[in-house]
PDB file of C-alpha atoms in Angstrom:
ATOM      1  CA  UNK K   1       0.000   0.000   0.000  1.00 85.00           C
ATOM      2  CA  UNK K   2       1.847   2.994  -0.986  1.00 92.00           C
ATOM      3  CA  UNK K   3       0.880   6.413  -1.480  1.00 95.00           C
ATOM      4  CA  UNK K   4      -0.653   9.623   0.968  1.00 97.00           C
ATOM      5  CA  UNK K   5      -2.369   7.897   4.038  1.00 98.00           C
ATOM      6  CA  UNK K   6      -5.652   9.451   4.221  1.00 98.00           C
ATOM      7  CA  UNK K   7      -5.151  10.220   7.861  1.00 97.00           C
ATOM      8  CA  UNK K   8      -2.638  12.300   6.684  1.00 97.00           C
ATOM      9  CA  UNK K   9      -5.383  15.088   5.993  1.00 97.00           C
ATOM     10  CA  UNK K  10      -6.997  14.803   9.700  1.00 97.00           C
ATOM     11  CA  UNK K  11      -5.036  17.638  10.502  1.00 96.00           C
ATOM     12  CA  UNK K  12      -4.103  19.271   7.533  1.00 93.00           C
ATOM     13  CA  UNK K  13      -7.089  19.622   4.996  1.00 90.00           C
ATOM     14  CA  UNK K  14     -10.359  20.658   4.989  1.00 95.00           C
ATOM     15  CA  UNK K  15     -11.822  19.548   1.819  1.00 94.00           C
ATOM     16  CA  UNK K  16     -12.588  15.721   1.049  1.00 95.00           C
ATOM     17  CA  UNK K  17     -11.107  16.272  -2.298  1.00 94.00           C
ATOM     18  CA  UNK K  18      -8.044  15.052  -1.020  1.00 96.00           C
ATOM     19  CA  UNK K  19      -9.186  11.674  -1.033  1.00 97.00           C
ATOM     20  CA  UNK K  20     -11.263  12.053  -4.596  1.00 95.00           C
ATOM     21  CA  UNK K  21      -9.076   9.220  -6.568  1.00 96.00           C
ATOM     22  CA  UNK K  22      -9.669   6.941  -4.008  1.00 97.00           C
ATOM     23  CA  UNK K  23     -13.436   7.804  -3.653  1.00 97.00           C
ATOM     24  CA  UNK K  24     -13.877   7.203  -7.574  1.00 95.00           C
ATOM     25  CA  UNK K  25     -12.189   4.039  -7.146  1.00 96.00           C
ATOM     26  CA  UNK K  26     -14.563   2.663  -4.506  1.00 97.00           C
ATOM     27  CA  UNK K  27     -17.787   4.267  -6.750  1.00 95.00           C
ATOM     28  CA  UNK K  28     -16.123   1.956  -9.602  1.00 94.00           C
ATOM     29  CA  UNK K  29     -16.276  -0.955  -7.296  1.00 95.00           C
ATOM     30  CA  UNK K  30     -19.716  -0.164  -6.084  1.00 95.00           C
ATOM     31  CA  UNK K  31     -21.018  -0.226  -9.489  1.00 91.00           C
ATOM     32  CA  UNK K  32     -18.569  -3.982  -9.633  1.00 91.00           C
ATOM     33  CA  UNK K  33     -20.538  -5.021  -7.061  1.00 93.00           C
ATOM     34  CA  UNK K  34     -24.352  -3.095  -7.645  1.00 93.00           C
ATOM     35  CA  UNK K  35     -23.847  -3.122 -11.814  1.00 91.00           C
ATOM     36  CA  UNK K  36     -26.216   0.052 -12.781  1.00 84.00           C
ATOM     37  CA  UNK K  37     -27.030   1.395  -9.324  1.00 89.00           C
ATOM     38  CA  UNK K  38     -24.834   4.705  -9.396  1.00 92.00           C
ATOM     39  CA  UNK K  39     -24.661   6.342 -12.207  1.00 93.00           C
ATOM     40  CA  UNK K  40     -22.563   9.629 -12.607  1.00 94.00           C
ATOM     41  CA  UNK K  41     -24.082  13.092 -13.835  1.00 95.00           C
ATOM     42  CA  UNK K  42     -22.322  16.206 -15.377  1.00 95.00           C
ATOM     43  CA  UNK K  43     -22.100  19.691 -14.761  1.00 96.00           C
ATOM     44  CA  UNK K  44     -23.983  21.808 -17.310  1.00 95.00           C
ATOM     45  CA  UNK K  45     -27.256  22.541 -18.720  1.00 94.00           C
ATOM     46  CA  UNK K  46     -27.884  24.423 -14.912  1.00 96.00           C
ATOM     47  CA  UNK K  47     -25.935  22.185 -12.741  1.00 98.00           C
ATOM     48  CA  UNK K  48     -23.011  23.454 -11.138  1.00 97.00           C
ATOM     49  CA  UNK K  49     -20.744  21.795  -9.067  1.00 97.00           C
ATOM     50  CA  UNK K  50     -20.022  24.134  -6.407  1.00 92.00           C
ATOM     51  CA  UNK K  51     -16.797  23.014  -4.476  1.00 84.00           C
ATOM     52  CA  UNK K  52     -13.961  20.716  -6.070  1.00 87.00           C
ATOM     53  CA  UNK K  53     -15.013  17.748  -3.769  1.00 89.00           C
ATOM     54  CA  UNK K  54     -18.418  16.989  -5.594  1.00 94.00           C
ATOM     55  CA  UNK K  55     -18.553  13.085  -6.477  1.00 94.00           C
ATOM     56  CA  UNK K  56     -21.289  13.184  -8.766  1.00 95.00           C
ATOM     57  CA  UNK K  57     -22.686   9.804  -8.165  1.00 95.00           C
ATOM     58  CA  UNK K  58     -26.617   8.903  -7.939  1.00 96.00           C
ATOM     59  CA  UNK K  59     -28.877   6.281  -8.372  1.00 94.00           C
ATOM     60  CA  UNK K  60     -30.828   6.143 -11.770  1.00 94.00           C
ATOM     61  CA  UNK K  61     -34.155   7.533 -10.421  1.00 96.00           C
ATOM     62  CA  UNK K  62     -32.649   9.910  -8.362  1.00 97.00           C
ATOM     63  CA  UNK K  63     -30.620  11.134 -11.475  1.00 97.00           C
ATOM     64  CA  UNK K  64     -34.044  10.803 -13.594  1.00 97.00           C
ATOM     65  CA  UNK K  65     -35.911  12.819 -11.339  1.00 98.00           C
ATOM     66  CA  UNK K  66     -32.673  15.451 -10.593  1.00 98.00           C
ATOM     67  CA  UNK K  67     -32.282  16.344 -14.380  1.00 98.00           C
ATOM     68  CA  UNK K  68     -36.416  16.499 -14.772  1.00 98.00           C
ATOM     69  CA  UNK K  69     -35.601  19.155 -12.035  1.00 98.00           C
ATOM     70  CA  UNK K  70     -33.653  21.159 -13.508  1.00 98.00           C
ATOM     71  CA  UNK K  71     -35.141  21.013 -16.725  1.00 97.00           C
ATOM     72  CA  UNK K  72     -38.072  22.598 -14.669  1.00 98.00           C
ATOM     73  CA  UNK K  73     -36.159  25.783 -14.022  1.00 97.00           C
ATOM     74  CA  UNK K  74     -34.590  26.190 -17.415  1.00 97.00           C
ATOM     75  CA  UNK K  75     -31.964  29.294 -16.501  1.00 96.00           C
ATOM     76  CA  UNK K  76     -31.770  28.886 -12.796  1.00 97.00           C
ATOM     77  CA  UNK K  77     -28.799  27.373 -11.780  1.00 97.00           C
ATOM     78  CA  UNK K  78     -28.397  23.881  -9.268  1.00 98.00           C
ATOM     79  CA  UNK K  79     -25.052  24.648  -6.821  1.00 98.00           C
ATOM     80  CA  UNK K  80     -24.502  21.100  -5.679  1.00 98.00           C
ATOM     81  CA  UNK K  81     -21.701  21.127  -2.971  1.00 95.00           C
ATOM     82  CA  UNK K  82     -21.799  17.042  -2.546  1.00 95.00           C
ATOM     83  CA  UNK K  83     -23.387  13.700  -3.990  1.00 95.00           C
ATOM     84  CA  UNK K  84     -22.528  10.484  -3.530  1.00 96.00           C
ATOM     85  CA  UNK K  85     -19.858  10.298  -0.207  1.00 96.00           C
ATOM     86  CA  UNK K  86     -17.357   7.228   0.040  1.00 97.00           C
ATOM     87  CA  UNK K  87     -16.415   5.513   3.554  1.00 98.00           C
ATOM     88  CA  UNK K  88     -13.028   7.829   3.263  1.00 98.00           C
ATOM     89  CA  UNK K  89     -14.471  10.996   2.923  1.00 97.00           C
ATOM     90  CA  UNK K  90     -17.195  10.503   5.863  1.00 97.00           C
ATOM     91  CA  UNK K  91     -13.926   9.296   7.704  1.00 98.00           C
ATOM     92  CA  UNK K  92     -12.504  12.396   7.082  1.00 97.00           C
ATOM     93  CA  UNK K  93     -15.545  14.444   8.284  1.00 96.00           C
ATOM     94  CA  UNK K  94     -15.987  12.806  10.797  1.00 97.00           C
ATOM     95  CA  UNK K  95     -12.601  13.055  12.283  1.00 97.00           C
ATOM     96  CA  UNK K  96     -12.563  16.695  11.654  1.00 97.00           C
ATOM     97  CA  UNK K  97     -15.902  17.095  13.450  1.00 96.00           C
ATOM     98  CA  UNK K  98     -14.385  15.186  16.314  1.00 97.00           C
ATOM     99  CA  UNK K  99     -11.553  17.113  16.614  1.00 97.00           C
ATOM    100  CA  UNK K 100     -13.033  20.571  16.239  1.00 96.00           C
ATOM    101  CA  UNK K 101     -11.860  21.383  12.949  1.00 96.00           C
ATOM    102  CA  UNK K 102     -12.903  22.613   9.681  1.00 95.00           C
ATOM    103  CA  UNK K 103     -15.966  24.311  11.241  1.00 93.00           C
ATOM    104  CA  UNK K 104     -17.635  20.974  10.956  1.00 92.00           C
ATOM    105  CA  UNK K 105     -20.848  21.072  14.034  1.00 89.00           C
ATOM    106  CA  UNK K 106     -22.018  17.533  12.927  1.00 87.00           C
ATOM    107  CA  UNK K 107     -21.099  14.478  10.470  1.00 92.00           C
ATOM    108  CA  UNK K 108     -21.982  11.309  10.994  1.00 94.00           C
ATOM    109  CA  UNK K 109     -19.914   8.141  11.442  1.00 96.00           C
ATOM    110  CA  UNK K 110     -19.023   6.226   8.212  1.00 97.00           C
ATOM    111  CA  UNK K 111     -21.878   4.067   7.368  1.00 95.00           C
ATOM    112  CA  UNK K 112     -24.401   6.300   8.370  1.00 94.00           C
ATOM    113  CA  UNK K 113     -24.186   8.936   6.427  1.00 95.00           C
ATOM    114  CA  UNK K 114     -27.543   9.783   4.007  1.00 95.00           C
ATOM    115  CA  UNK K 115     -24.835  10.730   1.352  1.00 96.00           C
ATOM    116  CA  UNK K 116     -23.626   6.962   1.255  1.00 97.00           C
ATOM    117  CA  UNK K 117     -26.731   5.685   0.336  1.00 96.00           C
ATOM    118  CA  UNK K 118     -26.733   6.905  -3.452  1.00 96.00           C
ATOM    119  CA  UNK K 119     -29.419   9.053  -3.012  1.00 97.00           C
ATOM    120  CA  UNK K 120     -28.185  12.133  -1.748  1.00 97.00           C
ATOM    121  CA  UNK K 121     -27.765  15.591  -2.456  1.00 97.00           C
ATOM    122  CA  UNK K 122     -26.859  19.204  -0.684  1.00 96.00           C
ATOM    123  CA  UNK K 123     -27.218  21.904  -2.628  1.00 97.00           C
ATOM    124  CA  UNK K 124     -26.148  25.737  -1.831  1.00 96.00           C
ATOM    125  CA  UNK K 125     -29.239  27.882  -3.162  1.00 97.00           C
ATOM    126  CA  UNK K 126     -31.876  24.752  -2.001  1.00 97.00           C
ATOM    127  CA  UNK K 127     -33.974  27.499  -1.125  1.00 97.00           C
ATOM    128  CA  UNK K 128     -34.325  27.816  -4.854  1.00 97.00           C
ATOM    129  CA  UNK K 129     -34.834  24.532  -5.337  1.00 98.00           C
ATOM    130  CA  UNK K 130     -37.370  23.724  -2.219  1.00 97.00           C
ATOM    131  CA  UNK K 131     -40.678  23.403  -4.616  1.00 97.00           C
ATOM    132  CA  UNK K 132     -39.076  22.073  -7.841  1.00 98.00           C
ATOM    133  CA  UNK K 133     -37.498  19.079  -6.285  1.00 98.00           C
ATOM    134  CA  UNK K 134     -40.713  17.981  -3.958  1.00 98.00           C
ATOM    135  CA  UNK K 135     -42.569  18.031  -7.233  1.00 98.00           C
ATOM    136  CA  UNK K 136     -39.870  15.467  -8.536  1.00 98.00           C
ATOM    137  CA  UNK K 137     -39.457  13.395  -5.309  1.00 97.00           C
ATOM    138  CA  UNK K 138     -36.769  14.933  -3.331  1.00 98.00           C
ATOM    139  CA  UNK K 139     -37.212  15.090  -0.074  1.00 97.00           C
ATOM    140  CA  UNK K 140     -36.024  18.069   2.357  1.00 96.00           C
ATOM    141  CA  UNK K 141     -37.054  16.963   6.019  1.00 92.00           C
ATOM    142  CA  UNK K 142     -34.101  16.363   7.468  1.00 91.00           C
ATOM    143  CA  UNK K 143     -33.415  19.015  10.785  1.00 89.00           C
ATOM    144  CA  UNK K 144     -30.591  21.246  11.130  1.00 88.00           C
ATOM    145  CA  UNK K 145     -29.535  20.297   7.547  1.00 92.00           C
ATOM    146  CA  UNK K 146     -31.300  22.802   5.431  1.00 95.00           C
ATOM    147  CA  UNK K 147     -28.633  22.269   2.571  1.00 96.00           C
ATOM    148  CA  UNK K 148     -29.611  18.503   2.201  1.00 96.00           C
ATOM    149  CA  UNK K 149     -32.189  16.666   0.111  1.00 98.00           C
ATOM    150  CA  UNK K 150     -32.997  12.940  -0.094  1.00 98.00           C
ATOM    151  CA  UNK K 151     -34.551  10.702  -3.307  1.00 98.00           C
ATOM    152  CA  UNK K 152     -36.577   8.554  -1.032  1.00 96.00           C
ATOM    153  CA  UNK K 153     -37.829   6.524  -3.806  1.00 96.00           C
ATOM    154  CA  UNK K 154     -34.061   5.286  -4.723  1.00 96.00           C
ATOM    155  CA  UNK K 155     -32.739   2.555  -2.862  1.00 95.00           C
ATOM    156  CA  UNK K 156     -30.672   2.868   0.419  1.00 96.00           C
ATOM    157  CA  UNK K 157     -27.232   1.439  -0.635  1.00 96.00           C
ATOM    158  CA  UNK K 158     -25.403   2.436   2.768  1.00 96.00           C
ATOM    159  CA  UNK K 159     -22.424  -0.308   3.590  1.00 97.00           C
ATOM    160  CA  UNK K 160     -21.959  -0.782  -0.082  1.00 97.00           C
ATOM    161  CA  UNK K 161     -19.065   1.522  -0.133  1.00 98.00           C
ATOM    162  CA  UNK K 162     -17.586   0.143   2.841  1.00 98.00           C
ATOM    163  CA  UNK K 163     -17.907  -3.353   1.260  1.00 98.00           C
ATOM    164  CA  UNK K 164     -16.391  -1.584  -1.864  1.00 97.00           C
ATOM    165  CA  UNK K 165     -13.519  -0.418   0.123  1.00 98.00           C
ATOM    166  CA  UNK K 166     -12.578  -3.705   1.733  1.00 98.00           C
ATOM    167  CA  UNK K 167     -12.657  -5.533  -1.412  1.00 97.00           C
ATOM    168  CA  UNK K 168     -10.013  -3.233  -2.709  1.00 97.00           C
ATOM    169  CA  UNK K 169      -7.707  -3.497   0.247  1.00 98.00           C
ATOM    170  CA  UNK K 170      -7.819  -6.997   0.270  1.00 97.00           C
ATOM    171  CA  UNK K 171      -7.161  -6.898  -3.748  1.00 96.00           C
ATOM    172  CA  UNK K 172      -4.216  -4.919  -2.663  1.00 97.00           C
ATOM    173  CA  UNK K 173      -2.639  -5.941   0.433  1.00 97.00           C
ATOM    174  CA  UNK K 174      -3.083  -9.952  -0.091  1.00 96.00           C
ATOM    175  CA  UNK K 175      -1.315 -10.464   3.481  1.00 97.00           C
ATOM    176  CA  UNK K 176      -2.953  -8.060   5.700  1.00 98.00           C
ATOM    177  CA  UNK K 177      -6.618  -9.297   4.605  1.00 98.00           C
ATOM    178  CA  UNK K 178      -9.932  -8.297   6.552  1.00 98.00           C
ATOM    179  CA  UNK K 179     -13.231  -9.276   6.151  1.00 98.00           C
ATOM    180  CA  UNK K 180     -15.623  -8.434   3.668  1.00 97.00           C
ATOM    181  CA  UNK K 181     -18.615  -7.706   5.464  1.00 97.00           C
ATOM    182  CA  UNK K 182     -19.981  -4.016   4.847  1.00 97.00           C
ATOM    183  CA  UNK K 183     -19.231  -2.821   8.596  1.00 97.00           C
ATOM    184  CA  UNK K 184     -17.236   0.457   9.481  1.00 97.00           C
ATOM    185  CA  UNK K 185     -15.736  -1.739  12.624  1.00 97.00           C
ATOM    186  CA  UNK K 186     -12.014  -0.959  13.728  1.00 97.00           C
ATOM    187  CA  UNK K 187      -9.954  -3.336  11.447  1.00 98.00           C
ATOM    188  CA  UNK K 188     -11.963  -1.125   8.164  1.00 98.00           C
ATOM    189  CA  UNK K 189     -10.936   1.814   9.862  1.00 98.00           C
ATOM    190  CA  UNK K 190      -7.641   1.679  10.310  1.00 98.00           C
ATOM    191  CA  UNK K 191      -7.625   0.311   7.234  1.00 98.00           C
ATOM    192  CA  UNK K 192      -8.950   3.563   6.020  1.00 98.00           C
ATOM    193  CA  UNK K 193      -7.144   5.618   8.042  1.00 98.00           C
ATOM    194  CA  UNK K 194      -3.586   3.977   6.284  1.00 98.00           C
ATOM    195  CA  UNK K 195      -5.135   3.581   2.866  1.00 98.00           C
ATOM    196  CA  UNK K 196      -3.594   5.425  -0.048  1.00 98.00           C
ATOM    197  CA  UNK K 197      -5.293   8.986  -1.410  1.00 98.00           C
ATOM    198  CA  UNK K 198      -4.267   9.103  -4.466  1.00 97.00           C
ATOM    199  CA  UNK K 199      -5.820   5.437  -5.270  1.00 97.00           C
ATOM    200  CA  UNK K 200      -4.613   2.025  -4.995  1.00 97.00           C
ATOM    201  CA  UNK K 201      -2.515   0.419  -7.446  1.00 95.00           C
ATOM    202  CA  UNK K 202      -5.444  -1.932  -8.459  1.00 91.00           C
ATOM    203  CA  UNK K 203      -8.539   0.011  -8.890  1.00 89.00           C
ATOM    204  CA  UNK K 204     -12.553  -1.782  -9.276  1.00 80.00           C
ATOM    205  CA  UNK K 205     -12.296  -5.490 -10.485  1.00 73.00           C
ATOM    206  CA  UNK K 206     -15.476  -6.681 -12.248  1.00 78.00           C
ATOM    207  CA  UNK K 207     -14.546  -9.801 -13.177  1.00 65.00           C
TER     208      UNK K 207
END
């Protein structure tokens, strides 16, 4: 395992895009593992990423209804600040949260984050976007988050990106193996903590 430890950023970042090559690689395994349940979605025709950290990963309904959305408000522009969150970036946030940093007041532990189940989004100007997205089955109920909106209708895919993540340290570190079970317990998590940012040297495997 060589490359950037991801704990490295603990106490020197403040943006998950640190750990962005490594969150695309666990997507790519997700979709390995779930063939067709994320599917990515672009910036343009009035979606803006806003932030460098965006993974722009959804479900296919949520997607559906998101670009039926937009289409809605033709000239008003979408500011998403994050979609789909890996087991390494909710690390992150989580870390920072617990250590006071980043001006982080909540994040969940990995595995329980809404943004790892796929059907996720937080977007800047949601007051914008309140009425639109209700009309195409986002949901915006959850307190103290006024940022966030949910696709209720999707599927909850939480622990798949953990799962995602094991499988690719076990692909590469063949004599420090853990299990494969979807759970954010300490052996995945200091796994995490030491795994590479910039990607491991074998990315997804479908075969």
């Amino acid at each position: 395992i060589e490359g950037t430890p991801v704990e490295t950023f603990e106490t020197s970042a403040c943006s998950t895009d640190t750990v962005l090559a490594l969150s695309i690689q666990i997507a790519d395994e997700v979709n390995c593992l779930m063939p067709g349940q994320l599917v990515t979605f672009e910036e343009g025709g009035g979606i803006v990423f806003a932030g460098s950290a965006v993974l722009p990963y959804l479900g296919e309904d949520a997607k559906t209804d998101l670009l039926a959305a937009v289409a809605a408000m033709p000239g008003v522009d979408l500011e998403i600040t994050s979609g789909f969150r890996t087991v390494v970036q909710q690390y992150l946030l989580r870390r920072w949260f617990e250590l006071g940093r980043c001006g982080i007041t909540a994040a969940a532990e990995p595995g329980r984050s809404n943004h790892e189940t796929g059907r996720a989004l937080d977007v800047s100007n949601y007051s914008t976007w309140i009425g639109t997205f209700a009309d195409h089955g986002w949901d915006h109920t959850v307190p103290g988050d006024p940022v966030h909106f949910d696709h209720l209708a999707s599927p909850d895919i939480r622990g798949a990106d953990i799962l995602a993540f094991q499988r690719l340290w076990n692909r590469n570190a063949p004599d420090d193996q853990i299990d494969e079970d979807g759970d954010f317990g300490p052996a995945t998590a200091e796994r995490v903590a030491r795994a590479p940012a910039e990607g491991f040297g074998i990315g997804g495997n479908c075969q």
